[in-house]
PDB file of C-alpha atoms in Angstrom:
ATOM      1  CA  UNK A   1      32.898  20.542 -67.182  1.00  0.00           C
ATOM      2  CA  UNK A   2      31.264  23.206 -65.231  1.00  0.00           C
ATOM      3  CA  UNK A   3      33.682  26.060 -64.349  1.00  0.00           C
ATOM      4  CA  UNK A   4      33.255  27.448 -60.752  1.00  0.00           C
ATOM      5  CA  UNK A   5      34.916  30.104 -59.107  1.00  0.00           C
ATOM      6  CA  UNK A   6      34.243  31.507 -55.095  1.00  0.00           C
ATOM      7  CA  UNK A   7      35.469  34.672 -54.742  1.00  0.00           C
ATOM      8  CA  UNK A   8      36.465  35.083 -50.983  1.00  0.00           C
ATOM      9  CA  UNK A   9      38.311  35.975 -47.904  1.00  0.00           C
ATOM     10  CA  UNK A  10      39.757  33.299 -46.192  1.00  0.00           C
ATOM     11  CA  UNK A  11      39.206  34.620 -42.462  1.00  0.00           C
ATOM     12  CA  UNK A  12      35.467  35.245 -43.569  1.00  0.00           C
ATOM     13  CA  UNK A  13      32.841  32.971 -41.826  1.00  0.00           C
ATOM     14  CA  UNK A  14      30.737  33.993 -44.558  1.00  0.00           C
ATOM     15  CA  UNK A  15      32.897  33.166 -47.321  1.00  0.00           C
ATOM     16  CA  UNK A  16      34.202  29.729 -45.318  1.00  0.00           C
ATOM     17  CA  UNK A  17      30.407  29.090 -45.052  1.00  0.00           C
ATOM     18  CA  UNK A  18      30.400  28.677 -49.002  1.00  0.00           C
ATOM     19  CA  UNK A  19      33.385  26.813 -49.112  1.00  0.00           C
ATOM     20  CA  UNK A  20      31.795  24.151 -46.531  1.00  0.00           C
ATOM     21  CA  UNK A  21      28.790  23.514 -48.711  1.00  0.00           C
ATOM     22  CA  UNK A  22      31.068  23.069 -52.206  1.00  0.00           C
ATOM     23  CA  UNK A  23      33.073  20.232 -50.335  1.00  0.00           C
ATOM     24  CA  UNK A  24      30.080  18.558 -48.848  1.00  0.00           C
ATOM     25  CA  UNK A  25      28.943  18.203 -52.306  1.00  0.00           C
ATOM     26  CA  UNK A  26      32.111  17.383 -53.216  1.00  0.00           C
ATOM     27  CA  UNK A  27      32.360  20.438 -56.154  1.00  0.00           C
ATOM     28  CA  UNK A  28      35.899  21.350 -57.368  1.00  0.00           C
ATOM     29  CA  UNK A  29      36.202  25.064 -57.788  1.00  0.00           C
ATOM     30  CA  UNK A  30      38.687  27.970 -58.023  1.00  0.00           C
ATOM     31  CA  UNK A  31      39.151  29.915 -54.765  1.00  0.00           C
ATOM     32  CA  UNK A  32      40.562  33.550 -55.812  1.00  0.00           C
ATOM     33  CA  UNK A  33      41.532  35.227 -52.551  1.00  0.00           C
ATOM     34  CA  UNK A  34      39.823  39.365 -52.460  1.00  0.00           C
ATOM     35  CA  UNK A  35      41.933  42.507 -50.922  1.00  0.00           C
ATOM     36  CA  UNK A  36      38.580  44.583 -49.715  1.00  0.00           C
ATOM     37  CA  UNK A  37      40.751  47.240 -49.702  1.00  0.00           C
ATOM     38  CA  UNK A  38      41.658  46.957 -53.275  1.00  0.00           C
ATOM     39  CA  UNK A  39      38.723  45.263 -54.734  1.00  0.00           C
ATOM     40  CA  UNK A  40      39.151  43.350 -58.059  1.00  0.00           C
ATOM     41  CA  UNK A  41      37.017  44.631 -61.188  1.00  0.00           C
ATOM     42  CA  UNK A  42      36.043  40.601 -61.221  1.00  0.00           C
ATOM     43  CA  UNK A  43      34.217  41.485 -57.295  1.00  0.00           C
ATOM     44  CA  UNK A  44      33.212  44.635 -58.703  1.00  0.00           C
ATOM     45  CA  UNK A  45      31.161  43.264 -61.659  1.00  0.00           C
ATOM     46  CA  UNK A  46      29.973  40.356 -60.087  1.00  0.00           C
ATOM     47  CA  UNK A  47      28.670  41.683 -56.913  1.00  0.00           C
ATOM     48  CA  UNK A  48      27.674  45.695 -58.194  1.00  0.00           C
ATOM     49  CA  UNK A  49      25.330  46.523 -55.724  1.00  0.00           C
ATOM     50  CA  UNK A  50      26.952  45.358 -52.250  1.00  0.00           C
ATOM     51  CA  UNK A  51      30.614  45.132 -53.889  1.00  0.00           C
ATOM     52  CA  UNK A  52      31.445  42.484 -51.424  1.00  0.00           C
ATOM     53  CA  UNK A  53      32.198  38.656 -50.785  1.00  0.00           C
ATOM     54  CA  UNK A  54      31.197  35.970 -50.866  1.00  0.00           C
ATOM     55  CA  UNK A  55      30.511  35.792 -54.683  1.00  0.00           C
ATOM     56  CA  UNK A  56      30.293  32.309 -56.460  1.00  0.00           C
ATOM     57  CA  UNK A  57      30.478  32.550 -59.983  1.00  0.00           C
ATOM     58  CA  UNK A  58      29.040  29.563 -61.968  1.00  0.00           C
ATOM     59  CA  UNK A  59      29.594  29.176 -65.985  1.00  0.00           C
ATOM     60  CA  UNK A  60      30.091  32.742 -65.985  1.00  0.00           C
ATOM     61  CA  UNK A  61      26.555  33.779 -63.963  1.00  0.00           C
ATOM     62  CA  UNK A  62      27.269  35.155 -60.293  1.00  0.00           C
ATOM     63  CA  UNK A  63      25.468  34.249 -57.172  1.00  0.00           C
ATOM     64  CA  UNK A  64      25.608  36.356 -53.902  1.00  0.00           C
ATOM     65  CA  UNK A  65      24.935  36.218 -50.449  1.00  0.00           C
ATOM     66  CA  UNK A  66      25.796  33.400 -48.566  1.00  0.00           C
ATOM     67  CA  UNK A  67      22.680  31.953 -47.600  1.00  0.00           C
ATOM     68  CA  UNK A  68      21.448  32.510 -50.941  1.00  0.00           C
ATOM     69  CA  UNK A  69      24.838  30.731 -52.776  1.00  0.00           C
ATOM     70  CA  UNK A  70      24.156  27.683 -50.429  1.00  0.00           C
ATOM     71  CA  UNK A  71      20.649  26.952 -50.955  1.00  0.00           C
ATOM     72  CA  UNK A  72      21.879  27.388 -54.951  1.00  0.00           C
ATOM     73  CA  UNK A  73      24.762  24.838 -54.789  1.00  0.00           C
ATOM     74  CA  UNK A  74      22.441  22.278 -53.079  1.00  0.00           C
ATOM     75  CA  UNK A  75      19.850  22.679 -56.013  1.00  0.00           C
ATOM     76  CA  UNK A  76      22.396  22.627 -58.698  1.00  0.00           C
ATOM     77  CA  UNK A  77      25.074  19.927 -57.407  1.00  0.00           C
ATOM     78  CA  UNK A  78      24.503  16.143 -57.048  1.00  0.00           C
ATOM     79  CA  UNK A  79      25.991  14.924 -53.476  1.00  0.00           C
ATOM     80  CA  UNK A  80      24.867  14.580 -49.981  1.00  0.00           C
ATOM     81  CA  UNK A  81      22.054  17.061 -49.557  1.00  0.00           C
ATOM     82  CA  UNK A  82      22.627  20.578 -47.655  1.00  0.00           C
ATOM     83  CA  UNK A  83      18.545  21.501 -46.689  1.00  0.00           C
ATOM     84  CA  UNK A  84      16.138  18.771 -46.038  1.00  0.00           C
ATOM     85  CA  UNK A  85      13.803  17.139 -48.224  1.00  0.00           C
ATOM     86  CA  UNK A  86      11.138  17.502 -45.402  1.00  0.00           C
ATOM     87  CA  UNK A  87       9.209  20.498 -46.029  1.00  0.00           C
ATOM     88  CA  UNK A  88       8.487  21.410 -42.589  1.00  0.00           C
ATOM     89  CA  UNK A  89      12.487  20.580 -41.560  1.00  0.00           C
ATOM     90  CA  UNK A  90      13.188  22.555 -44.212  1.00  0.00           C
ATOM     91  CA  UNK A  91      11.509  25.764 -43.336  1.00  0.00           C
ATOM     92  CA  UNK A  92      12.813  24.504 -39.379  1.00  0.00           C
ATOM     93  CA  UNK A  93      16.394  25.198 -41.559  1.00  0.00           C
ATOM     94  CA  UNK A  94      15.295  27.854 -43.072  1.00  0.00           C
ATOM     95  CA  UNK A  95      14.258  29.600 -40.091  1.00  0.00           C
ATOM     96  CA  UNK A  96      17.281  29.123 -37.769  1.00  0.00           C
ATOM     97  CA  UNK A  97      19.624  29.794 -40.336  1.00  0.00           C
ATOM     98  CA  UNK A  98      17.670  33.533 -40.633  1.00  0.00           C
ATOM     99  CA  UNK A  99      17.505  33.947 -36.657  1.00  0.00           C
ATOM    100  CA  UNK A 100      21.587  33.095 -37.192  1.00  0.00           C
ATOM    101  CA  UNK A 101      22.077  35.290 -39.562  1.00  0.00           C
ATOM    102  CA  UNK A 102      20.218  38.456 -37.605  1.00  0.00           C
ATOM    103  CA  UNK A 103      22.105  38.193 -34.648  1.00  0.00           C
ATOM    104  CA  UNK A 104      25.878  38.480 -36.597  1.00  0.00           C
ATOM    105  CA  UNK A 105      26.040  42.128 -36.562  1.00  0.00           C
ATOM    106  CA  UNK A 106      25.564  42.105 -32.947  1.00  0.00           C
ATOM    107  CA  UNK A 107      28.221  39.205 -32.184  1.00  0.00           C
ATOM    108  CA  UNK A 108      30.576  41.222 -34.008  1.00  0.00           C
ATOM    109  CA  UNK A 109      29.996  44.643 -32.633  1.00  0.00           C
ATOM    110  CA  UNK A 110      29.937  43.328 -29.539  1.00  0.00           C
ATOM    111  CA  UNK A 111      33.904  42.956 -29.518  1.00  0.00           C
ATOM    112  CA  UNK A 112      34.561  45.961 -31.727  1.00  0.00           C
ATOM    113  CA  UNK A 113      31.849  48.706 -30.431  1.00  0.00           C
ATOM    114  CA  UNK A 114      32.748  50.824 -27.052  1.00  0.00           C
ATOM    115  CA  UNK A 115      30.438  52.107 -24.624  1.00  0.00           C
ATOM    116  CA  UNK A 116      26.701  52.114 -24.320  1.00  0.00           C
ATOM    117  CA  UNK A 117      26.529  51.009 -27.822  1.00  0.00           C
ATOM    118  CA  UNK A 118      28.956  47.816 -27.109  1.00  0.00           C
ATOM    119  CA  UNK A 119      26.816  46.515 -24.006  1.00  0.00           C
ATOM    120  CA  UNK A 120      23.608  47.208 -25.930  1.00  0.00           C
ATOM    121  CA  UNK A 121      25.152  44.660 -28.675  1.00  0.00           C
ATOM    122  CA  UNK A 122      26.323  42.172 -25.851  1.00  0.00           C
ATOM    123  CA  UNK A 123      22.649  42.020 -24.649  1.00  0.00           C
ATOM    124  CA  UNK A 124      21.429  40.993 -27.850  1.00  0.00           C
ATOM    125  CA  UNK A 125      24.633  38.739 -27.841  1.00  0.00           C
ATOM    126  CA  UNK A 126      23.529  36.845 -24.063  1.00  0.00           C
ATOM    127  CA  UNK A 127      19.496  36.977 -25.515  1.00  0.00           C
ATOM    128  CA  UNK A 128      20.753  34.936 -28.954  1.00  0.00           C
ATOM    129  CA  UNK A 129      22.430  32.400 -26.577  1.00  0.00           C
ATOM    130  CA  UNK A 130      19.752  31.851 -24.362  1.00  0.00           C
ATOM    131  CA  UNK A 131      17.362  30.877 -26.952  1.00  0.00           C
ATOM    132  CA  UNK A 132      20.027  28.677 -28.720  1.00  0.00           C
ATOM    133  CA  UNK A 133      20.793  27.165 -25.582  1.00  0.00           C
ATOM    134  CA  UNK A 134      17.579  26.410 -24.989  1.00  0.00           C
ATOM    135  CA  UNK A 135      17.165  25.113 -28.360  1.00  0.00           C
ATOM    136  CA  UNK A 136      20.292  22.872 -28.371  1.00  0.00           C
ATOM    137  CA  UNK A 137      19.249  21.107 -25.370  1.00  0.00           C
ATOM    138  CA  UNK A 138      20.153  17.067 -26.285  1.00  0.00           C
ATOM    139  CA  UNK A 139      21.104  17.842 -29.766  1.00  0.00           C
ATOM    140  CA  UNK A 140      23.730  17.259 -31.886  1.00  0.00           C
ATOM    141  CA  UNK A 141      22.039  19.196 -34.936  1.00  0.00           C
ATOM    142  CA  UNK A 142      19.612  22.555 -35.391  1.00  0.00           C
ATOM    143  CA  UNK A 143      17.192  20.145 -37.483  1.00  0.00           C
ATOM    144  CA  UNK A 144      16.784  15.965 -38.118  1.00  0.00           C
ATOM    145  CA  UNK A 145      19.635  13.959 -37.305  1.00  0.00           C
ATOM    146  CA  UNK A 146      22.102  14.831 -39.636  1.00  0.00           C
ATOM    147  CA  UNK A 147      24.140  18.360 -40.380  1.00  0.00           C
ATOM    148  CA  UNK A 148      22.765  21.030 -42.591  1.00  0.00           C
ATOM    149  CA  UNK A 149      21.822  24.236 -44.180  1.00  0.00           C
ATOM    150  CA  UNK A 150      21.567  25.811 -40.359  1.00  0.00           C
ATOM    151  CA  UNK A 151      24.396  24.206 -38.864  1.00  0.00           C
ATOM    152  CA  UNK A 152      26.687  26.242 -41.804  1.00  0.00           C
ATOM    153  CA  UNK A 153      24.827  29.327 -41.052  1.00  0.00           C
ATOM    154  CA  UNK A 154      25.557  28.296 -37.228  1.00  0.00           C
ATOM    155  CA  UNK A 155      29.587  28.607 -38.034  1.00  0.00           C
ATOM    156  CA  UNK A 156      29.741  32.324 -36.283  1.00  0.00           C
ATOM    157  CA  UNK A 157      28.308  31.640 -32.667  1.00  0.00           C
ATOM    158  CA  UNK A 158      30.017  27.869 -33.041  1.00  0.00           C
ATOM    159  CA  UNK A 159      33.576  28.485 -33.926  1.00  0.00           C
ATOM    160  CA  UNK A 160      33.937  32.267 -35.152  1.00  0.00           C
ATOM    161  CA  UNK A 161      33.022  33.374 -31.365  1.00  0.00           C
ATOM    162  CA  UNK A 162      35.285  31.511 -29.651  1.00  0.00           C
ATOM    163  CA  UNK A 163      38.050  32.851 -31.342  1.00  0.00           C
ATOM    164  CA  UNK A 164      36.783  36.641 -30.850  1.00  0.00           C
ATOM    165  CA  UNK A 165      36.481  36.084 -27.441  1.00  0.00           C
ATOM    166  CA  UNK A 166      39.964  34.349 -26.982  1.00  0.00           C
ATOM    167  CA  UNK A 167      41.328  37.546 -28.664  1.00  0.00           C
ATOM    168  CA  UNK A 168      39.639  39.766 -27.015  1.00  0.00           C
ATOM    169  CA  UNK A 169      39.801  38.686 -24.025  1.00  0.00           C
ATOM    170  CA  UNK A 170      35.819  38.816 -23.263  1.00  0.00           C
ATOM    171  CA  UNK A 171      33.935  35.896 -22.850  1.00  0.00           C
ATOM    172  CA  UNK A 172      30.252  35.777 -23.764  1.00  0.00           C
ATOM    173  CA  UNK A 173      28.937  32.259 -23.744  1.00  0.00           C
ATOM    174  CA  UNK A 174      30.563  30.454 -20.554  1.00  0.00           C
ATOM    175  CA  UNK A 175      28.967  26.913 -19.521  1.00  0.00           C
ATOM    176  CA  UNK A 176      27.831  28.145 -16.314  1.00  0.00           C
ATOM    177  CA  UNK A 177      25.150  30.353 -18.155  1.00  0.00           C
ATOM    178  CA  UNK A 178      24.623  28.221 -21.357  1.00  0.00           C
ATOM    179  CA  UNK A 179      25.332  24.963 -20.772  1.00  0.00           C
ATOM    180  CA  UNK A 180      23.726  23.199 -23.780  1.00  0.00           C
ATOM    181  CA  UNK A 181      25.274  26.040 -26.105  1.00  0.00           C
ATOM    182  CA  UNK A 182      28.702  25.207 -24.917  1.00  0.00           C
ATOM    183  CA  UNK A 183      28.398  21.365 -24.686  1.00  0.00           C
ATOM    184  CA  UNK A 184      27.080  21.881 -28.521  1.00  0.00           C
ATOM    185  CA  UNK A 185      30.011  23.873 -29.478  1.00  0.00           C
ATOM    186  CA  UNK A 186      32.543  21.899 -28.501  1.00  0.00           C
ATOM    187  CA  UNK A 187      31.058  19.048 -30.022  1.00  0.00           C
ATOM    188  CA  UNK A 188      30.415  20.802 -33.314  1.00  0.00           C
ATOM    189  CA  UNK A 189      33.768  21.616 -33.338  1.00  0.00           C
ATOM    190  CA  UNK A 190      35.022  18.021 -32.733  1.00  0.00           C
ATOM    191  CA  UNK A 191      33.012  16.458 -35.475  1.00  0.00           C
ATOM    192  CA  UNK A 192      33.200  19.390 -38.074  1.00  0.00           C
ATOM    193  CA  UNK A 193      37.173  19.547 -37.516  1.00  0.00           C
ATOM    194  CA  UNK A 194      37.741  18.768 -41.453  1.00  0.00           C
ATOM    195  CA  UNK A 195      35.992  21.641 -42.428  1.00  0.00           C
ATOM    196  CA  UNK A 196      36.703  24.648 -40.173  1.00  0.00           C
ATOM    197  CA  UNK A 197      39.307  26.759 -41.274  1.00  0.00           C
ATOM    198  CA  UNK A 198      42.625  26.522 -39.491  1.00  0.00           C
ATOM    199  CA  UNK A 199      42.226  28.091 -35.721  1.00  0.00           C
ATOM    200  CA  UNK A 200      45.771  29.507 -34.996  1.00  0.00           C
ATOM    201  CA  UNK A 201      46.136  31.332 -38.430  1.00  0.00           C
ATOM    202  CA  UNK A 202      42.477  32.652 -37.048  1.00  0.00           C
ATOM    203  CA  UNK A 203      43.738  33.708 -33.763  1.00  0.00           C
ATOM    204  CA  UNK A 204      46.683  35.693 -35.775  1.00  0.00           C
ATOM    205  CA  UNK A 205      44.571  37.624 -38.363  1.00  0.00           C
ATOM    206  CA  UNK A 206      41.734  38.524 -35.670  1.00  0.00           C
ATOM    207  CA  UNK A 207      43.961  40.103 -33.627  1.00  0.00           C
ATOM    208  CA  UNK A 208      45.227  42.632 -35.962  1.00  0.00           C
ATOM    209  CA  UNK A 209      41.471  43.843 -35.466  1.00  0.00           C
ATOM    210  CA  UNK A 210      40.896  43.590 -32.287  1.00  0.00           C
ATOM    211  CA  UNK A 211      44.116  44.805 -31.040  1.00  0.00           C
ATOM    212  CA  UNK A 212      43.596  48.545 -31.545  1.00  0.00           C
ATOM    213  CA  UNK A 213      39.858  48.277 -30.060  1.00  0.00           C
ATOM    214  CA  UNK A 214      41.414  46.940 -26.665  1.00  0.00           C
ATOM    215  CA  UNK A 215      44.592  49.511 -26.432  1.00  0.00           C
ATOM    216  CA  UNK A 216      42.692  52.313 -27.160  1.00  0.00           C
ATOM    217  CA  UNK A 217      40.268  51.809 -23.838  1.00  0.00           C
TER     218      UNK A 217
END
């Protein structure tokens, strides 16, 4: 039986990205929980060059990156497939799921940055929306009719950002400016309920960031 291990944070919408496409394919593994501040010598030698999670570690071979460790799981694992078969849908996957991943520096630092710098990263913040929201417009899904590689990659502006901004007090995406983005969300959120990692435990950890950021303005 094939041995696989995800080494991972739990509060990570990188490493809960991972953990999403395992259980759509339906792939038992073993979840070993990383201190970033005390890295294990198993993170350590299986990610040497970033040194950080996600890491998925297959029959003893490591994988990194999270895009990367989900297009490898849908190639190695029989179940319900993660990219589509469709060439051009999947390079439509492909694409979105690169335009998501882009803009997550700027989501983040947009909560934790001060000053000039944190409005420059909110306008890159209100620019991602737009586009999405323009995107999203009557759909349920980034590509075809079913969810995929780019709605995991989608799991920071969908559910991570509503629980920054419920933190932190700043909202970004209200349904006054991005309707379609909003309707989307909540309906991602609905259907994907299975898989998203618990909200109030969330709303508990995120604040121990955040917290400092807003008492020291």
């Amino acid at each position: 039986m094939a041995e696989v291990k995800l080494l991972g944070l739990w509060y990570s919408p990188f490493s809960h990205r991972v953990e999403w496409a395992l259980k759509i394919k339906g792939v038992k593994y073993e979840y070993i929980e990383e201190d970033l501040q005390n890295k294990s010598p198993l993170l350590l030698q299986s990610n040497p060059i970033y040194k950080k999670i996600p890491v998925l570690i297959h029959n003893g071979k490591s994988i990194c990156e999270s895009l990367v460790i989900l297009e490898y799981i849908d190639e190695t694992f029989e179940g319900p497939s993660i990219l589509p078969k469709d060439p051009y849908e999947r390079a439509l996957a492909r694409f979105w799921a690169k335009f998501l991943e882009a803009k997550a520096l700027a989501t983040w630092n947009s909560f934790f940055l001060k000053g000039e710098e944190q409005e420059k990263a909110k306008e890159e913040v209100y620019e991602m929306l737009k586009v999405l929201d323009n995107e999203l417009k009557d759909k349920k899904f980034f590509v075809a009719d079913k969810l995929g590689f780019a709605d995991i990659i989608a799991n920071g502006p969908a559910f991570y950002l509503g629980i920054l901004e419920e933190v932190s007090g700043v909202v970004l995406a209200t349904s006054e400016k991005f309707p379609n983005f909003c309707a989307w969300r909540d309906e991602y959120c609905t259907q994907n309920k299975k898989y998203l990692p618990p909200r109030d435990e969330l709303l508990v950890r995120y604040q121990i960031y955040i917290q400092p950021v807003v008492a020291s303005e």
